[in-house]
Coordinates of C-alpha atoms and ligand atoms in Angstrom, one line a residue:
M28 CA -94.2 -66.2 -122.5
S29 CA -95.0 -69.9 -122.6
E30 CA -98.4 -71.0 -121.3
Y31 CA -96.5 -73.7 -119.3
Q32 CA -94.5 -71.2 -117.2
F33 CA -95.9 -72.4 -113.9
N34 CA -93.6 -74.6 -111.9
F35 CA -95.1 -77.3 -109.6
K36 CA -94.4 -76.6 -105.9
P37 CA -94.0 -79.3 -103.3
F38 CA -97.3 -81.0 -102.5
A39 CA -97.9 -79.3 -99.2
E40 CA -97.4 -75.8 -100.7
M41 CA -99.8 -76.1 -103.6
T42 CA -102.9 -73.9 -103.3
E43 CA -106.3 -74.0 -104.9
A44 CA -105.1 -71.1 -107.1
D45 CA -102.2 -73.2 -108.3
Y46 CA -104.4 -76.0 -109.3
A47 CA -106.7 -73.6 -111.1
E48 CA -103.6 -72.2 -112.9
V49 CA -102.7 -75.7 -114.4
G50 CA -106.4 -76.5 -115.1
F51 CA -106.5 -79.5 -112.8
R52 CA -109.6 -81.7 -113.4
S53 CA -110.3 -85.1 -111.9
G54 CA -113.0 -87.7 -111.8
L55 CA -113.5 -91.1 -110.2
E56 CA -114.6 -94.5 -111.3
I57 CA -115.5 -96.3 -108.1
H58 CA -115.8 -100.1 -108.1
Q59 CA -117.7 -101.5 -105.2
Q60 CA -118.5 -105.2 -104.6
L61 CA -122.1 -105.9 -103.6
L62 CA -123.0 -108.1 -100.6
T63 CA -124.7 -111.0 -102.3
E64 CA -124.5 -114.7 -101.8
K65 CA -123.9 -115.6 -105.4
K66 CA -122.0 -114.3 -108.4
L67 CA -123.7 -112.2 -111.0
F68 CA -124.3 -114.6 -113.9
C69 CA -123.8 -118.0 -112.3
R70 CA -124.6 -119.7 -109.0
C71 CA -121.1 -119.9 -107.6
P72 CA -120.7 -118.4 -104.1
A73 CA -119.5 -114.8 -103.9
G74 CA -116.8 -113.6 -101.5
R75 CA -115.2 -116.9 -100.8
Y76 CA -111.5 -116.3 -101.2
S77 CA -108.8 -118.9 -101.0
D78 CA -105.3 -119.4 -102.4
K79 CA -105.9 -123.1 -102.9
Y80 CA -106.6 -124.4 -106.4
D81 CA -107.5 -127.7 -108.0
A82 CA -106.5 -126.9 -111.6
E83 CA -104.6 -124.5 -113.8
I84 CA -105.5 -123.3 -117.3
L85 CA -102.9 -121.8 -119.6
R86 CA -103.8 -119.2 -122.2
H87 CA -102.0 -117.2 -124.9
M88 CA -103.1 -113.7 -126.0
R89 CA -103.9 -113.3 -129.7
P90 CA -105.1 -110.0 -131.2
T91 CA -108.2 -110.1 -133.4
L92 CA -109.9 -107.4 -135.3
S93 CA -112.6 -105.8 -133.3
E94 CA -116.2 -105.7 -134.6
L95 CA -115.3 -102.4 -136.1
G96 CA -112.3 -103.8 -138.0
E97 CA -109.6 -102.1 -135.9
Y98 CA -107.0 -103.5 -133.6
D99 CA -107.4 -102.3 -130.0
G100 CA -104.4 -100.5 -128.5
T101 CA -104.5 -102.7 -125.4
A102 CA -104.8 -105.8 -127.5
L103 CA -101.8 -104.9 -129.6
M104 CA -99.8 -104.1 -126.6
E105 CA -100.7 -107.3 -124.8
F106 CA -99.9 -109.2 -128.0
K107 CA -96.5 -107.6 -128.1
T108 CA -95.8 -108.8 -124.5
K109 CA -96.3 -112.4 -125.6
K110 CA -97.7 -113.3 -122.2
E111 CA -98.7 -116.7 -121.0
I112 CA -101.7 -116.3 -118.7
I113 CA -102.3 -118.9 -116.1
Y114 CA -105.7 -119.2 -114.3
R115 CA -105.9 -121.0 -111.0
I116 CA -109.2 -122.7 -110.4
N117 CA -110.8 -123.8 -107.2
R118 CA -113.8 -126.1 -107.7
E119 CA -115.8 -124.5 -104.9
T120 CA -115.7 -121.0 -106.3
V121 CA -115.7 -121.4 -110.1
C122 CA -117.8 -123.3 -112.6
T123 CA -117.7 -123.7 -116.3
Y124 CA -119.5 -120.4 -116.8
E125 CA -116.5 -118.3 -115.8
M126 CA -114.3 -120.3 -118.2
D127 CA -116.8 -119.6 -121.1
D128 CA -117.9 -123.3 -121.4
T129 CA -121.5 -122.6 -120.3
P130 CA -123.8 -119.8 -121.2
P131 CA -124.7 -117.3 -118.5
F132 CA -127.5 -117.9 -116.0
M133 CA -130.1 -115.1 -115.4
M134 CA -128.7 -112.1 -113.5
D135 CA -128.7 -112.3 -109.7
E136 CA -131.8 -110.6 -108.5
A137 CA -130.3 -109.4 -105.2
A138 CA -127.4 -107.7 -107.0
L139 CA -129.8 -105.9 -109.3
D140 CA -131.9 -104.7 -106.3
I141 CA -128.9 -103.3 -104.5
A142 CA -127.6 -101.6 -107.6
L143 CA -130.9 -100.0 -108.3
G144 CA -131.1 -98.8 -104.7
I145 CA -127.7 -97.1 -104.9
A146 CA -128.6 -95.6 -108.2
M147 CA -131.6 -94.0 -106.5
L148 CA -129.3 -92.6 -103.8
T149 CA -127.1 -90.9 -106.4
N150 CA -130.1 -89.3 -108.1
L151 CA -129.6 -91.2 -111.3
N152 CA -132.2 -91.5 -114.1
L153 CA -132.9 -95.3 -114.0
V154 CA -133.3 -97.2 -117.2
D155 CA -136.5 -99.1 -117.6
E156 CA -135.0 -101.9 -119.5
L157 CA -131.5 -103.3 -118.8
H158 CA -129.4 -104.4 -121.8
I159 CA -126.5 -106.7 -121.0
A160 CA -123.3 -105.8 -123.0
R161 CA -119.9 -107.3 -123.3
K162 CA -117.0 -105.0 -122.4
Q163 CA -113.7 -106.1 -123.9
Y164 CA -111.0 -106.9 -121.4
L165 CA -107.8 -107.9 -123.1
D166 CA -105.4 -107.7 -120.3
G167 CA -106.0 -111.3 -119.4
S168 CA -107.8 -110.5 -116.1
I169 CA -111.0 -112.1 -117.5
P170 CA -110.5 -115.5 -119.3
T171 CA -113.3 -114.9 -121.8
G172 CA -111.7 -111.6 -122.9
F173 CA -114.9 -109.7 -122.0
Q174 CA -116.9 -108.6 -119.0
R175 CA -120.7 -108.7 -118.8
T176 CA -122.0 -105.3 -117.8
T177 CA -125.2 -103.3 -117.9
I178 CA -126.0 -99.6 -117.3
V179 CA -128.5 -99.2 -114.5
G180 CA -128.8 -95.4 -114.4
V181 CA -127.4 -92.2 -116.0
N182 CA -127.0 -88.5 -115.3
G183 CA -127.2 -88.3 -111.5
W184 CA -125.5 -86.1 -108.9
I185 CA -124.4 -85.8 -105.4
P186 CA -124.1 -82.6 -103.3
Y187 CA -120.6 -81.4 -102.5
K188 CA -119.7 -78.1 -100.8
D189 CA -122.0 -75.5 -102.5
R190 CA -122.3 -77.4 -105.8
R191 CA -123.1 -80.7 -107.4
I192 CA -120.8 -83.4 -108.6
G193 CA -122.1 -85.1 -111.7
I194 CA -122.6 -88.8 -111.7
V195 CA -122.2 -89.9 -115.3
Q196 CA -123.5 -93.4 -114.9
L197 CA -123.8 -96.4 -112.7
G198 CA -123.0 -99.9 -114.1
L199 CA -123.6 -103.3 -112.7
E200 CA -120.9 -105.7 -113.8
E201 CA -118.7 -108.7 -113.0
D202 CA -115.5 -108.5 -111.1
A203 CA -112.2 -109.7 -112.6
C204 CA -109.6 -112.2 -111.5
R205 CA -107.1 -111.5 -108.7
E206 CA -103.5 -111.2 -109.9
V207 CA -101.1 -113.5 -108.1
S208 CA -97.8 -112.6 -109.9
D209 CA -96.5 -111.1 -113.2
V210 CA -92.9 -112.0 -113.9
G211 CA -91.2 -112.1 -117.3
H212 CA -93.6 -113.6 -119.9
R213 CA -95.9 -115.3 -117.3
R214 CA -98.9 -113.8 -115.4
T215 CA -100.9 -115.8 -112.9
Y216 CA -104.5 -115.2 -111.7
L217 CA -106.8 -116.6 -109.1
T218 CA -110.3 -116.9 -110.3
D219 CA -112.4 -116.9 -107.1
R220 CA -113.3 -113.2 -107.4
L221 CA -114.1 -113.5 -111.1
G222 CA -117.8 -112.9 -111.8
M223 CA -118.7 -111.4 -108.4
P224 CA -121.2 -108.5 -108.7
L225 CA -119.7 -105.1 -108.7
I226 CA -121.1 -101.6 -109.3
E227 CA -119.1 -99.0 -111.2
T228 CA -120.0 -95.4 -110.4
V229 CA -118.5 -92.9 -112.8
T230 CA -118.3 -89.3 -111.7
A231 CA -117.9 -86.3 -114.0
P232 CA -114.4 -84.7 -113.9
D233 CA -115.8 -82.1 -111.6
M234 CA -113.1 -82.1 -108.9
R235 CA -110.7 -79.2 -109.0
T236 CA -108.1 -80.1 -106.4
P237 CA -106.6 -83.4 -105.2
Q238 CA -108.3 -83.0 -101.8
E239 CA -111.7 -82.7 -103.5
V240 CA -111.1 -86.0 -105.2
A241 CA -110.5 -87.7 -101.9
D242 CA -113.5 -85.9 -100.3
V243 CA -115.9 -87.1 -103.0
A244 CA -114.5 -90.6 -102.9
Q245 CA -115.2 -90.6 -99.2
I246 CA -118.7 -89.4 -99.6
C247 CA -119.5 -92.1 -102.2
R248 CA -117.9 -94.7 -100.0
R249 CA -120.0 -93.7 -97.0
L250 CA -123.1 -93.4 -99.1
V251 CA -123.0 -97.0 -100.4
R252 CA -122.0 -98.3 -97.0
S253 CA -125.1 -96.7 -95.5
T254 CA -127.2 -99.2 -97.4
G255 CA -125.5 -102.1 -95.5
N256 CA -125.5 -104.0 -98.8
V257 CA -122.0 -103.7 -100.0
R258 CA -118.8 -105.6 -99.1
T259 CA -116.2 -104.0 -97.0
G260 CA -112.5 -104.9 -96.3
I261 CA -109.5 -105.2 -98.5
G262 CA -110.2 -105.0 -102.2
A263 CA -114.0 -104.6 -101.8
A264 CA -113.9 -101.0 -103.0
R265 CA -111.3 -99.9 -105.6
E266 CA -111.0 -96.5 -107.1
D267 CA -109.7 -95.6 -110.6
V268 CA -108.9 -91.9 -110.7
N269 CA -108.6 -89.9 -113.9
V270 CA -106.6 -86.7 -114.0
S271 CA -106.0 -84.1 -116.7
V272 CA -104.5 -80.6 -116.8
R273 CA -105.0 -77.8 -119.3
G274 CA -103.8 -79.0 -122.7
G275 CA -103.3 -82.5 -121.3
T276 CA -104.9 -85.9 -121.8
R277 CA -107.2 -87.8 -119.5
V278 CA -105.0 -90.4 -117.8
E279 CA -106.4 -93.1 -115.6
I280 CA -104.6 -94.3 -112.4
K281 CA -106.0 -97.8 -111.8
G282 CA -106.9 -99.6 -108.6
V283 CA -106.1 -97.1 -105.9
P284 CA -106.6 -99.2 -102.8
R285 CA -107.0 -96.5 -100.1
I286 CA -108.7 -93.1 -100.3
P287 CA -106.1 -91.2 -98.2
R288 CA -103.6 -91.9 -100.9
I289 CA -105.6 -90.1 -103.6
P290 CA -104.5 -86.5 -103.0
L291 CA -100.7 -87.2 -103.4
L292 CA -101.3 -89.5 -106.3
T293 CA -103.4 -87.0 -108.3
Y294 CA -101.0 -84.2 -107.5
C295 CA -98.1 -86.4 -108.9
E296 CA -100.1 -87.2 -112.0
A297 CA -101.0 -83.6 -112.6
M298 CA -97.3 -82.7 -112.2
R299 CA -96.3 -85.4 -114.6
Q300 CA -98.6 -84.2 -117.3
W301 CA -97.7 -80.6 -116.8
N302 CA -94.0 -81.5 -117.0
L303 CA -94.5 -83.6 -120.1
L304 CA -96.2 -80.6 -121.7
R305 CA -93.2 -78.5 -120.7
L306 CA -90.9 -81.2 -122.2
R307 CA -92.9 -80.9 -125.5
E308 CA -92.2 -77.1 -125.5
E309 CA -88.5 -77.8 -124.9
L310 CA -88.5 -80.2 -127.8
R311 CA -90.3 -77.8 -130.1
G312 CA -87.7 -75.2 -129.1
R313 CA -85.0 -77.6 -130.3
G314 CA -86.9 -78.1 -133.6
I315 CA -88.0 -81.6 -132.7
T316 CA -91.6 -82.4 -133.7
P317 CA -93.5 -85.6 -134.6
E318 CA -92.4 -85.0 -138.2
T319 CA -88.8 -84.2 -137.6
F320 CA -88.2 -86.8 -134.8
K321 CA -85.3 -89.2 -135.6
A322 CA -84.1 -92.3 -133.8
E323 CA -82.0 -95.2 -135.0
T324 CA -81.1 -98.6 -133.4
E325 CA -77.8 -100.5 -133.6
D326 CA -76.8 -103.8 -132.2
V327 CA -74.0 -103.1 -129.7
T328 CA -73.6 -106.5 -128.2
R329 CA -70.1 -106.9 -129.4
L330 CA -69.0 -103.4 -128.2
L331 CA -70.2 -104.1 -124.6
Q332 CA -69.1 -107.7 -124.3
K333 CA -66.3 -106.7 -121.9
T334 CA -68.0 -104.0 -119.9
S335 CA -67.5 -104.0 -116.2
Y336 CA -71.1 -102.7 -115.6
L337 CA -72.6 -105.9 -114.2
P338 CA -76.2 -105.8 -115.2
V339 CA -75.1 -105.6 -118.9
R340 CA -72.1 -107.9 -118.5
D341 CA -74.1 -110.7 -116.8
A342 CA -76.8 -110.5 -119.5
L343 CA -74.3 -110.6 -122.4
D344 CA -72.3 -113.4 -120.7
A345 CA -75.6 -115.3 -120.6
G346 CA -75.9 -114.9 -124.4
L347 CA -78.4 -112.0 -124.5
A348 CA -78.1 -109.1 -126.9
A349 CA -77.8 -105.3 -126.4
N350 CA -79.2 -102.6 -128.6
C351 CA -78.5 -98.9 -128.6
V352 CA -81.2 -96.4 -129.6
V353 CA -79.9 -92.9 -130.5
L354 CA -82.5 -90.2 -129.9
R355 CA -81.5 -87.3 -132.1
G356 CA -81.4 -83.9 -130.4
F357 CA -82.5 -85.3 -127.0
H358 CA -79.3 -84.4 -125.1
D359 CA -80.0 -84.3 -121.3
L360 CA -83.8 -84.7 -121.7
L361 CA -83.9 -88.2 -120.1
N362 CA -83.1 -86.2 -116.9
W363 CA -86.2 -84.0 -117.4
Q364 CA -88.2 -84.1 -114.2
T365 CA -91.7 -85.7 -114.5
Q366 CA -92.8 -86.4 -110.9
T367 CA -91.2 -86.0 -107.5
N368 CA -87.8 -87.7 -107.7
T369 CA -88.8 -89.2 -111.0
R370 CA -87.4 -88.4 -114.5
F371 CA -88.3 -88.9 -118.1
S372 CA -86.0 -91.9 -118.3
R373 CA -88.6 -93.7 -116.0
E374 CA -91.3 -93.3 -118.6
I375 CA -89.0 -95.1 -121.1
S376 CA -87.9 -97.8 -118.6
D377 CA -91.5 -98.5 -117.7
R378 CA -92.5 -99.1 -121.3
V379 CA -89.6 -101.4 -121.8
R380 CA -90.5 -103.3 -118.6
V381 CA -94.2 -103.7 -119.5
V382 CA -94.1 -104.1 -123.3
A383 CA -90.8 -106.0 -123.8
C384 CA -91.3 -107.8 -120.5
L385 CA -87.8 -106.9 -119.4
T386 CA -88.9 -106.8 -115.8
K387 CA -85.5 -107.1 -114.2
L388 CA -84.3 -103.6 -113.3
P389 CA -82.3 -101.6 -114.4
N390 CA -83.5 -102.5 -117.9
I391 CA -81.9 -99.5 -119.7
V392 CA -78.9 -97.2 -119.3
H393 CA -78.6 -93.9 -121.0
S394 CA -75.9 -91.3 -121.8
D395 CA -77.6 -88.5 -119.8
S396 CA -77.3 -90.5 -116.6
S397 CA -75.0 -89.0 -114.0
S398 CA -74.6 -92.3 -112.2
E399 CA -71.9 -94.9 -113.0
T400 CA -73.0 -97.3 -115.7
I401 CA -71.0 -98.4 -118.7
S402 CA -67.6 -96.7 -118.9
S403 CA -67.0 -93.4 -120.7
S404 CA -64.7 -95.2 -123.3
E405 CA -67.6 -97.7 -123.9
W406 CA -70.0 -94.8 -124.4
L407 CA -67.5 -93.3 -126.8
A408 CA -67.3 -96.5 -128.8
V409 CA -71.1 -96.8 -128.8
R410 CA -71.5 -93.2 -129.8
K411 CA -69.2 -93.7 -132.7
A412 CA -71.0 -96.9 -133.9
V413 CA -74.4 -95.1 -134.0
K414 CA -72.8 -91.9 -135.4
A415 CA -74.2 -89.8 -132.5
T416 CA -73.2 -86.2 -131.8
M417 CA -73.1 -84.5 -128.4
D418 CA -76.7 -83.2 -129.1
D419 CA -78.0 -86.8 -129.0
T420 CA -78.9 -89.1 -126.3
L421 CA -78.1 -92.8 -126.3
V422 CA -80.2 -95.5 -124.6
V423 CA -79.0 -99.1 -124.3
V424 CA -81.4 -101.9 -123.7
W425 CA -80.5 -105.6 -123.3
G426 CA -82.4 -108.9 -123.2
G427 CA -83.2 -111.9 -125.4
R428 CA -82.8 -111.0 -129.1
E429 CA -86.6 -110.5 -129.6
D430 CA -87.1 -108.7 -126.3
A431 CA -84.1 -106.4 -126.9
K432 CA -85.6 -105.6 -130.3
T433 CA -89.1 -104.9 -128.9
G434 CA -87.4 -102.8 -126.1
A435 CA -85.5 -100.7 -128.7
Q436 CA -88.7 -100.1 -130.6
E437 CA -90.6 -99.0 -127.5
I438 CA -87.8 -96.6 -126.5
A439 CA -88.2 -94.9 -129.9
I440 CA -92.0 -94.9 -129.7
R441 CA -92.1 -93.4 -126.2
A442 CA -89.5 -90.7 -127.1
R443 CA -91.5 -89.7 -130.2
E444 CA -94.6 -89.5 -128.1
A445 CA -92.9 -86.8 -126.0
T446 CA -93.1 -84.6 -129.1
I447 CA -96.9 -85.0 -129.2
G448 CA -97.6 -84.6 -125.5
I449 CA -99.1 -87.0 -123.0
P450 CA -99.8 -90.6 -124.2
S451 CA -103.2 -92.1 -123.5
E452 CA -102.5 -94.8 -121.0
T453 CA -103.5 -96.3 -117.7
R454 CA -101.1 -96.0 -114.9
Q455 CA -100.7 -97.8 -111.6
A456 CA -100.5 -96.2 -108.2
L457 CA -97.1 -96.7 -106.5
R458 CA -96.4 -96.6 -102.8
D459 CA -94.5 -93.4 -102.8
G460 CA -97.4 -91.5 -104.3
T461 CA -96.0 -91.4 -107.8
N462 CA -97.3 -93.7 -110.5
G463 CA -95.9 -95.9 -113.2
F464 CA -97.0 -97.0 -116.7
E465 CA -99.5 -99.9 -116.7
R466 CA -100.9 -100.2 -120.2
I467 CA -102.0 -98.3 -123.4
L468 CA -105.5 -97.0 -122.9
P469 CA -108.0 -99.3 -124.6
G470 CA -110.0 -97.8 -127.5
P471 CA -113.4 -96.3 -126.9
D472 CA -115.2 -99.1 -128.8
R473 CA -115.0 -101.8 -126.2
M474 CA -118.7 -102.4 -125.8
Y475 CA -120.9 -104.6 -127.9
P476 CA -124.3 -106.2 -127.2
D477 CA -124.4 -109.6 -125.5
T478 CA -126.6 -111.9 -127.4
D479 CA -126.7 -114.6 -124.7
L480 CA -129.1 -112.7 -122.4
P481 CA -132.5 -111.1 -123.1
P482 CA -133.1 -107.5 -121.9
I483 CA -134.5 -107.2 -118.3
K484 CA -137.6 -105.0 -117.7
V485 CA -137.4 -103.0 -114.5
T486 CA -140.9 -102.8 -113.3
E487 CA -142.5 -99.9 -111.4
E488 CA -143.4 -102.4 -108.6
R489 CA -139.9 -103.5 -108.2
L490 CA -138.6 -99.9 -108.0
E491 CA -141.3 -99.0 -105.5
S492 CA -140.4 -101.8 -103.2
I493 CA -136.7 -100.8 -103.4
R494 CA -137.5 -97.2 -102.8
R495 CA -139.2 -98.1 -99.5
R496 CA -136.0 -99.7 -98.3
V497 CA -133.4 -97.2 -99.5
P498 CA -132.0 -95.2 -96.6
V499 CA -132.2 -91.5 -96.4
P500 CA -129.1 -90.0 -98.1
I501 CA -126.2 -89.3 -95.7
W502 CA -126.1 -85.6 -96.6
T503 CA -129.8 -85.2 -95.6
R504 CA -129.1 -87.0 -92.4
E505 CA -126.0 -85.0 -91.6
S506 CA -127.7 -81.7 -91.8
W507 CA -130.6 -82.9 -89.6
Y508 CA -128.1 -84.3 -87.0
K509 CA -126.3 -80.9 -87.0
E510 CA -129.6 -79.1 -86.3
L511 CA -130.3 -81.6 -83.4
G512 CA -127.0 -80.7 -81.8
V513 CA -125.4 -84.2 -82.3
P514 CA -121.7 -83.9 -81.4
A515 CA -119.6 -83.1 -84.5
D516 CA -117.4 -86.2 -84.4
V517 CA -120.5 -88.4 -84.3
V518 CA -122.4 -86.8 -87.2
E519 CA -120.6 -88.6 -90.1
P520 CA -120.2 -92.1 -88.7
L521 CA -123.8 -92.1 -87.6
A522 CA -125.1 -91.0 -91.0
A523 CA -123.4 -94.0 -92.7
S524 CA -124.2 -96.4 -89.8
R525 CA -126.7 -99.2 -90.2
L526 CA -128.2 -98.0 -86.9
A527 CA -129.2 -94.6 -88.4
G528 CA -132.7 -96.0 -88.7
L529 CA -132.8 -96.8 -85.0
F530 CA -131.6 -93.3 -84.2
D531 CA -134.7 -92.0 -86.0
V532 CA -137.0 -94.1 -83.9
L533 CA -135.3 -93.2 -80.7
V534 CA -135.4 -89.4 -81.3
K535 CA -138.7 -89.1 -83.2
D536 CA -140.9 -91.7 -81.6
W537 CA -139.3 -92.3 -78.1
N538 CA -138.2 -88.7 -77.4
V539 CA -134.7 -89.9 -76.4
S540 CA -132.2 -87.0 -76.4
P541 CA -130.4 -86.9 -79.7
V542 CA -127.0 -86.5 -77.9
A543 CA -127.5 -89.5 -75.7
A544 CA -128.8 -91.6 -78.5
S545 CA -126.0 -90.7 -81.0
V546 CA -123.2 -91.0 -78.5
A547 CA -124.5 -94.5 -77.4
L548 CA -124.9 -95.7 -81.0
V549 CA -121.5 -94.5 -82.2
Q550 CA -119.1 -93.8 -79.3
F551 CA -120.2 -96.6 -77.0
R552 CA -119.8 -99.2 -79.7
K553 CA -116.4 -97.7 -80.5
R554 CA -115.3 -97.9 -76.8
L555 CA -116.4 -101.6 -76.6
K556 CA -114.6 -102.4 -79.8
K557 CA -111.4 -100.8 -78.3
K558 CA -111.8 -103.2 -75.4
G559 CA -111.5 -106.0 -78.0
L560 CA -115.2 -106.9 -77.9
D561 CA -117.2 -108.1 -80.9
V562 CA -119.9 -105.4 -81.4
R563 CA -121.8 -107.3 -84.1
P564 CA -124.4 -108.7 -81.6
L565 CA -125.3 -105.0 -80.9
D566 CA -127.8 -104.8 -83.7
E567 CA -131.1 -103.0 -83.7
G568 CA -132.9 -106.0 -82.1
A569 CA -130.5 -106.1 -79.2
L570 CA -130.4 -102.3 -78.7
R571 CA -134.1 -101.6 -78.7
P572 CA -134.9 -103.1 -75.2
I573 CA -131.8 -101.4 -73.7
F574 CA -133.0 -98.0 -75.0
A575 CA -136.5 -98.8 -73.8
L576 CA -135.1 -99.0 -70.2
F577 CA -133.3 -95.7 -70.7
R578 CA -136.4 -94.0 -72.1
D579 CA -138.4 -95.2 -69.1
H580 CA -135.8 -93.8 -66.7
K581 CA -135.0 -97.2 -65.3
I582 CA -131.3 -97.0 -66.3
S583 CA -128.9 -94.1 -66.8
R584 CA -126.6 -93.5 -69.8
E585 CA -123.9 -95.4 -67.9
G586 CA -126.5 -98.2 -67.6
V587 CA -126.9 -98.2 -71.4
L588 CA -123.1 -98.7 -71.8
A589 CA -123.1 -101.4 -69.1
F590 CA -125.9 -103.4 -70.8
M591 CA -124.3 -102.9 -74.2
E592 CA -121.1 -104.4 -72.8
K593 CA -123.0 -107.4 -71.3
T594 CA -124.6 -108.0 -74.7
A595 CA -121.3 -107.8 -76.5
R596 CA -119.8 -110.3 -74.1
G597 CA -122.7 -112.6 -74.8
E598 CA -124.0 -112.4 -71.2
A599 CA -127.8 -112.3 -70.5
L600 CA -129.3 -109.1 -69.2
P601 CA -131.2 -109.3 -65.9
P602 CA -135.0 -109.8 -66.3
L603 CA -136.1 -106.5 -67.8
G604 CA -139.2 -106.2 -65.6
E605 CA -137.1 -106.2 -62.4
I606 CA -134.8 -103.4 -63.5
R607 CA -135.5 -100.2 -61.7
P608 CA -133.5 -97.0 -60.8
A609 CA -131.6 -97.0 -57.5
S610 CA -133.6 -95.6 -54.6
E611 CA -132.5 -92.7 -52.4
T612 CA -131.6 -95.2 -49.6
E613 CA -129.7 -97.5 -51.9
V614 CA -127.6 -94.5 -53.2
Y615 CA -127.0 -93.3 -49.6
A616 CA -125.8 -96.8 -48.5
Q617 CA -123.7 -97.2 -51.5
V618 CA -121.9 -93.9 -51.1
A619 CA -121.2 -94.8 -47.5
A620 CA -119.8 -98.2 -48.4
S621 CA -117.7 -96.9 -51.2
S622 CA -116.3 -94.1 -49.0
A623 CA -115.0 -96.8 -46.6
A624 CA -113.3 -98.6 -49.5
L625 CA -111.8 -95.3 -50.7
R626 CA -110.1 -94.7 -47.3
S627 CA -108.1 -97.9 -47.7
L628 CA -106.8 -96.7 -51.1
K629 CA -104.8 -93.8 -49.5
I630 CA -105.4 -91.2 -52.1
H631 CA -104.3 -87.7 -51.2
N632 CA -105.2 -85.5 -54.2
P633 CA -108.8 -84.3 -53.4
D634 CA -109.9 -84.1 -57.0
R635 CA -108.6 -87.5 -57.7
K636 CA -110.5 -88.8 -54.7
V637 CA -113.9 -87.5 -56.0
H638 CA -113.2 -89.1 -59.3
V639 CA -112.3 -92.5 -57.8
L640 CA -115.2 -92.5 -55.4
M641 CA -117.6 -91.7 -58.2
G642 CA -116.3 -94.6 -60.2
L643 CA -116.8 -97.0 -57.2
V644 CA -120.3 -95.9 -56.6
M645 CA -121.3 -95.9 -60.3
S646 CA -119.9 -99.4 -60.9
A647 CA -121.6 -100.8 -57.8
L648 CA -125.0 -99.3 -58.9
R649 CA -124.5 -100.6 -62.4
G650 CA -125.9 -97.7 -64.3
R651 CA -129.2 -97.5 -62.3
V652 CA -128.5 -93.9 -61.4
E653 CA -127.5 -90.8 -63.4
G654 CA -123.9 -89.8 -62.5
A655 CA -124.9 -86.1 -62.6
S656 CA -127.6 -86.5 -60.0
I657 CA -125.3 -87.8 -57.3
V658 CA -122.1 -85.9 -58.0
E659 CA -122.6 -83.4 -55.2
R660 CA -123.3 -86.1 -52.7
V661 CA -120.2 -88.0 -53.8
R662 CA -118.0 -84.8 -53.6
A663 CA -119.3 -84.1 -50.0
A664 CA -118.6 -87.6 -49.0
A665 CA -115.1 -87.6 -50.4
E666 CA -114.2 -84.3 -48.7
E667 CA -115.8 -85.2 -45.4
K668 CA -113.5 -88.2 -44.9
C669 CA -110.3 -86.2 -45.5
Ligands
LIG720 ZN1 -119.6 -120.0 -111.6

């Protein structure tokens, strides 16, 4: 029996045992922008985004031998694409450093402090001397072709379930450009994001199910946010997820924008790899191996000149060429399922799209296809021209003469790779949860020392001062909150909140009830936000005096909410010295007055009556009394006036 017997079930039906069966393993590379004023190696402002630009720079890609005398896979691929790269430059956000016309400035100190703090939180061994390196980036997203990067710590861990997830390393590096468009042979970038400080946290491939990958990503996200020193919002945190299955290859899915999308994406990638391994088995069964693989290409432009299939007809009418690649012995294999609703033909079409830049789809047709493409008599003519039998599969690609040639070569290359297994490549996350080819994985030798910058000593004093400011890790907080009886839905948001420190003071030093404090810090803010109020003014400084009134029994929990709302609305609080709880007489008078108001409302349901009267009294007394202490009196009043 084949070791690839297992068949992937629909996403919702896959169990932990199923993932164990296919040997699912996954790790994360989390890129997180740091909240600094400046970029990492120049003094341009960070985080100022705009689509406006003052100038454009045009660049062409050229492959050069690496320091080790080899061509990098990505470099070769990018060269084949013959792309023109355009950089848009805004004078406010970019200087000559980013364009490689000025040497780097010293590293931004604030960025380094933040990175060291986060490295401490993830239990990493910190380096005592930072060495700046250049990491090759040949996809065009960095004009210089390299990114400056440095490793801050190695070999850490975070707790998860009953085990530890390894943190391989944490790097501090520069962000790349934002892509604007990529059409045909032209790709355009905005440069405002370029050079902003970013940390890259690399986990070990310790996650065993797609859900675990999302869980760990979520923990890491909340952990860094708990420092208050990272950027939030669209694009501020980006995940690369790597996935492998037993007998497979580590494949990276790049730039996953939202954590909830991770489970389906990793499931689809595991399925793709598994099905590619099954495809290899099938090919072996047919006697097709890397050694026996055969493919030939013929120009079929003349044969298809009169086709009624419009995508080809239009192209040939415009003077483009069509090539046919015959894949010997591949009959029906382009229909081999790879992902949900995705077949092997997509792997080929993706390559043609990215490498030959034939971006207009469809860019291939093939003889395994059940849908209407070129006519059967045309297929017959093509089949004759390339001397194909019914065991073979034909793939037709069209485009400019050079692109059609590159396309045909890529078709043969990708088909041959199916006899080897799973190509090493990076893939991009697609909206439907599947993924598509992005580029060939760069070689491992992408790093070399940067001679522009001296090493940076990390002193014990510096570490000590950072250590004092680093928050208690979220997992430590969460278990303490649970012991205190903090409501379950408040535990996680509070642990990652910047107000977690205030909670400590309230509970430990002021003896405020943990439930009251946590609910106010998390739920009340949420409620005010829902009302459309800006809760940013509700920082520690604003909240302290309000909680002091609560601690001294001058206001109730409702009073805390009322005063928080006033602050959020930008209204002044009454002079704090004059605030006192409502007296017995005041409460008595207010219940009487509100009962009179209630009668005019004509409410018949008795329960509803109590509720409304309570609301009237509480809002009139503005939180100067605990609702629980007057509920009996209100109930009596409501019933008495029936
Ligand atoms: Zn700059």
